[in-house]
CSV table of C-alpha atoms in Angstrom, one decimal:
chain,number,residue,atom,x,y,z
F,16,UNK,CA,-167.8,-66.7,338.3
F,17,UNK,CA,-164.0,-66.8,337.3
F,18,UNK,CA,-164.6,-63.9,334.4
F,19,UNK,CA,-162.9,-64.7,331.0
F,20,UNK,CA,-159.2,-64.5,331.9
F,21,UNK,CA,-160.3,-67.2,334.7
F,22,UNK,CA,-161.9,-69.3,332.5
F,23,UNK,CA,-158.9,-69.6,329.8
F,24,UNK,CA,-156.7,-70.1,332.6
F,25,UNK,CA,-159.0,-73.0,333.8
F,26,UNK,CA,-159.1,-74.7,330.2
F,27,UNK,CA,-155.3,-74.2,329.9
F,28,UNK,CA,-155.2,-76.2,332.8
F,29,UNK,CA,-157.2,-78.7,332.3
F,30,UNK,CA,-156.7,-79.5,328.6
F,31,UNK,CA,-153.8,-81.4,329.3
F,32,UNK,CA,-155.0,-83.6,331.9
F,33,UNK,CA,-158.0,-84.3,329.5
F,34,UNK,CA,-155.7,-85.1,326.4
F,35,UNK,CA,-153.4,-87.4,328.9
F,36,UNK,CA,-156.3,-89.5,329.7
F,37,UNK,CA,-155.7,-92.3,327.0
F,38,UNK,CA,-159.1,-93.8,327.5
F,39,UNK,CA,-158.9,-97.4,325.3
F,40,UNK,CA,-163.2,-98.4,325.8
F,41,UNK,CA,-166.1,-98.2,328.1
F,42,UNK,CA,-164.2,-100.6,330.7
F,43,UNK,CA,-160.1,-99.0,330.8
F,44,UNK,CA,-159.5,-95.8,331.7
F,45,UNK,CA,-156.1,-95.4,330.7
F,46,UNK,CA,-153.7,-97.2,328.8
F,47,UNK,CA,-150.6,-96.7,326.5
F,48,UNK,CA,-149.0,-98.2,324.1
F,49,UNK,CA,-146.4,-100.6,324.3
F,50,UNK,CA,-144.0,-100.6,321.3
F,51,UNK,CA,-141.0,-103.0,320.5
F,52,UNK,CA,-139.7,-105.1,317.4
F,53,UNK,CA,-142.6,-107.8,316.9
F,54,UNK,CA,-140.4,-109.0,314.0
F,55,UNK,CA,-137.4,-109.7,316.4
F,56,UNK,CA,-139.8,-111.0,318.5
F,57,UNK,CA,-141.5,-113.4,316.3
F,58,UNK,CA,-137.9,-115.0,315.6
F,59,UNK,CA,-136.9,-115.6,318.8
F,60,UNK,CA,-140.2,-117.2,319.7
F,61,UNK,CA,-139.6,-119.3,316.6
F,62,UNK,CA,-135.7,-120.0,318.3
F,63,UNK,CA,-137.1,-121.0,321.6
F,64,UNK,CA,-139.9,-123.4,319.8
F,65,UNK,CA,-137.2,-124.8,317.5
F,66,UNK,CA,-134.8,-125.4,320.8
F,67,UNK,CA,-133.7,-129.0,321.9
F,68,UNK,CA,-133.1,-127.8,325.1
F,69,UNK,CA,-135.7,-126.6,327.4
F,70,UNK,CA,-134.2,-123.4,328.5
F,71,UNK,CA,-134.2,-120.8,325.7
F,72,UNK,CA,-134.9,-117.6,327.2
F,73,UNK,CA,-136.9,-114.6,324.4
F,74,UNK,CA,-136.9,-111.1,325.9
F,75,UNK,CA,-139.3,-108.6,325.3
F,76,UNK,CA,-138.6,-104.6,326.3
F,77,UNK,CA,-140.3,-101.9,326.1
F,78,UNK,CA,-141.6,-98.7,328.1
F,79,UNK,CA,-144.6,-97.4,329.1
F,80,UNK,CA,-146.9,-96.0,332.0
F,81,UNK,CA,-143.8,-94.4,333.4
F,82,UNK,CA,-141.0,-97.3,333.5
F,83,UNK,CA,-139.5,-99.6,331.6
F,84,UNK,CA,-140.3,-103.0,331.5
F,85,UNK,CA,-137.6,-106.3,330.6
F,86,UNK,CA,-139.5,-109.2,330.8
F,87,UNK,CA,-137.4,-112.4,330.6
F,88,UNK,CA,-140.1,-115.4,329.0
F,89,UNK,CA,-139.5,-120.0,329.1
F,90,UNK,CA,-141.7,-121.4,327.2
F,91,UNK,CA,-144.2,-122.6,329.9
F,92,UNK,CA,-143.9,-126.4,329.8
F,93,UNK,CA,-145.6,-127.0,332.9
F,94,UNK,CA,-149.1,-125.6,332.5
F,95,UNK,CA,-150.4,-128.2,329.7
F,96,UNK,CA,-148.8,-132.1,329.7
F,97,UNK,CA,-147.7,-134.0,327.1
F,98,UNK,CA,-151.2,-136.0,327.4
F,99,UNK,CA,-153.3,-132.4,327.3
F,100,UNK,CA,-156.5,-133.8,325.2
F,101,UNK,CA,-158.7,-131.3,323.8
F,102,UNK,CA,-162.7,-132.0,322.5
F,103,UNK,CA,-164.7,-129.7,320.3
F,104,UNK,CA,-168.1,-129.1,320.9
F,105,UNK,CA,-169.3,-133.0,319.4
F,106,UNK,CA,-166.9,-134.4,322.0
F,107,UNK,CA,-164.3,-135.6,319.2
F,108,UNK,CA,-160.4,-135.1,320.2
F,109,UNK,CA,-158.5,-132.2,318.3
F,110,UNK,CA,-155.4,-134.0,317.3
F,111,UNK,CA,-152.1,-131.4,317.6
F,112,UNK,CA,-152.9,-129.2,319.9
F,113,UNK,CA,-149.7,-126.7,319.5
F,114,UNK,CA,-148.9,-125.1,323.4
F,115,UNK,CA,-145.5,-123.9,322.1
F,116,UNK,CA,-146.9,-120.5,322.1
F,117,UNK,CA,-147.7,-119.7,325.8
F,118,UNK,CA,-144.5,-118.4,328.1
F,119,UNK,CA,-143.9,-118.1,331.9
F,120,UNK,CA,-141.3,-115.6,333.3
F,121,UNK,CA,-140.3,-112.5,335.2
F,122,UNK,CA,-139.6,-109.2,334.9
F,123,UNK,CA,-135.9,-108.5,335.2
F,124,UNK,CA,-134.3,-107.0,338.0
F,125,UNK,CA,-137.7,-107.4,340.1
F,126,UNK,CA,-137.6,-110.4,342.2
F,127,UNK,CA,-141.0,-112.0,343.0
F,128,UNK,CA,-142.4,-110.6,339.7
F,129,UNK,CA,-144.2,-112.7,337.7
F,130,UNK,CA,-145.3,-113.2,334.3
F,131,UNK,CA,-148.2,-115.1,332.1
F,132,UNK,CA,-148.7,-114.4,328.3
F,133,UNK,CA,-148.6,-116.2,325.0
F,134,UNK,CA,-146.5,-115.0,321.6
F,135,UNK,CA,-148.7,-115.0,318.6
F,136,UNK,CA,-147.1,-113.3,315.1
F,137,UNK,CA,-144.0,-111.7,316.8
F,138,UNK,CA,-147.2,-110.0,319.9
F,139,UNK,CA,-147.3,-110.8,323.3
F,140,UNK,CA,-150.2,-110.8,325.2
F,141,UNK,CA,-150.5,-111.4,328.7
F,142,UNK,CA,-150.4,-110.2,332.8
F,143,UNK,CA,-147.6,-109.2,334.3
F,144,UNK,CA,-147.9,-109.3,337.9
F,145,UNK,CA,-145.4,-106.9,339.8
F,146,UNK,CA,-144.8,-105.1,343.2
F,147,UNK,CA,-146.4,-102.0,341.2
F,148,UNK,CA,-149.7,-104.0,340.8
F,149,UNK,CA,-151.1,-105.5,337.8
F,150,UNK,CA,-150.8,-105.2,334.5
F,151,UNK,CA,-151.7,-106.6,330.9
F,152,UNK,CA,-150.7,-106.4,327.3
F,153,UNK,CA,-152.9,-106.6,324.2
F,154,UNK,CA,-152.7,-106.6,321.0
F,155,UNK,CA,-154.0,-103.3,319.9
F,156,UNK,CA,-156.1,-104.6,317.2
F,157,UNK,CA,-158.4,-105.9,319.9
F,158,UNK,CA,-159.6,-102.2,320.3
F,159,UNK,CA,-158.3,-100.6,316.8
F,160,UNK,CA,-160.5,-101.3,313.5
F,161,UNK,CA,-158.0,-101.2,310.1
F,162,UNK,CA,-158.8,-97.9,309.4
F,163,UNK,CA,-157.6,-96.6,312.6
F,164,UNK,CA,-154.5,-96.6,311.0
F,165,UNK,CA,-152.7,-96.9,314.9
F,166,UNK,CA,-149.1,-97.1,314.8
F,167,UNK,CA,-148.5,-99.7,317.7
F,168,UNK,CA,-149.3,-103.0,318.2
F,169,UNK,CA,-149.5,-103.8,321.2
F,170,UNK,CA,-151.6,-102.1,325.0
F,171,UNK,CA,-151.0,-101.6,328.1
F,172,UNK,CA,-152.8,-101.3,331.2
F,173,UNK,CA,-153.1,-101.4,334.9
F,174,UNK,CA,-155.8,-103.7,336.3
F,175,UNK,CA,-156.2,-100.9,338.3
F,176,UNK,CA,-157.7,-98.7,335.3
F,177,UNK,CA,-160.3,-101.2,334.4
F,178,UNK,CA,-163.7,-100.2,335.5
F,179,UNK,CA,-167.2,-101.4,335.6
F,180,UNK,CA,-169.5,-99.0,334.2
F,181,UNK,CA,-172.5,-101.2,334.8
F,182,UNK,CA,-172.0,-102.7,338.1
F,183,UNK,CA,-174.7,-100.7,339.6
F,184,UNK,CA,-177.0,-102.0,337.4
F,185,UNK,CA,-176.1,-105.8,338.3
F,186,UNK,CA,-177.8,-107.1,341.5
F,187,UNK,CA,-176.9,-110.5,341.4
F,188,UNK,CA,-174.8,-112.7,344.2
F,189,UNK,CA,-173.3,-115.8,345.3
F,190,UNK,CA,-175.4,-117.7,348.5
């Protein structure tokens, strides 16, 4: 239809937009990855646990899917209570249960922005909920075998690029 010189024009144009598609697994679309200092990262999250006072602030930058991101993180003190008791499956208490790890906050210099996650090794994993939709961050390991040999640590993604590949097949519903 196009002849040959149509056809290479076609793949020249196209190529790109395939090799742009970052596809992570069956379910996201797209993603990227979000690099920053885990190691600085891991010490201010062991600052903040460490702190006497209740308002130790860790920061966590970098960029991806177009924009930067500065998220400003508390730990999140209010989700779980002193008196938090937590069973395993025979219904005996787990004694110690450590919640220093999980963080509230906000992006900074986006009012209304809002942001869940938790700090393990120097990664943060969590949602952050802004006025450009959704988004998470994973650790990439998740996704990555070893041998990969990936250079980040960390994803990220708009809820937007998660998909359903087998929601067709599911007929179930509520009432």
């Amino acid at each position: 239809m196009f002849g040959a010189s149509g056809n290479i024009a076609f793949l020249i144009l196209l190529v790109p937009h395939i090799e742009s598609a970052n596809r992570l697994n069956e379910y996201i679309s797209h993603y990227e990855p979000a690099e920053y200092d885990h190691t600085d990262l891991h010490a201010a999250h062991t600052r903040a646990k460490r702190s006497v006072t209740q308002n130790h602030v860790v920061h966590v930058a970098f960029s991806a899917l177009g924009r930067a991101f500065n998220i400003r993180l508390k730990r999140d003190l209010t989700t779980f209570r002193d008196s938090l008791t937590v069973v395993d499956h025979r219904g005996e208490e787990i004694r110690g249960v450590d919640t220093s790890h999980i963080y509230q906050g906000h992006l900074l210099g986006e009012p209304g922005s809002e942001v869940f996650g938790s700090i393990h090794d120097g990664v943060f994993e969590g949602k952050i909920v802004s006025k450009l939709g959704n988004l998470y961050v994973e650790k990439a390991s998740r996704y990555f075998p070893p041998s990969a040999n990936v250079t980040f640590h960390s994803v990220v993604y708009k809820e937007s690029d998660v998909e359903d590949p087998y929601q067709h097949k599911r007929s179930g519903h509520v009432g």
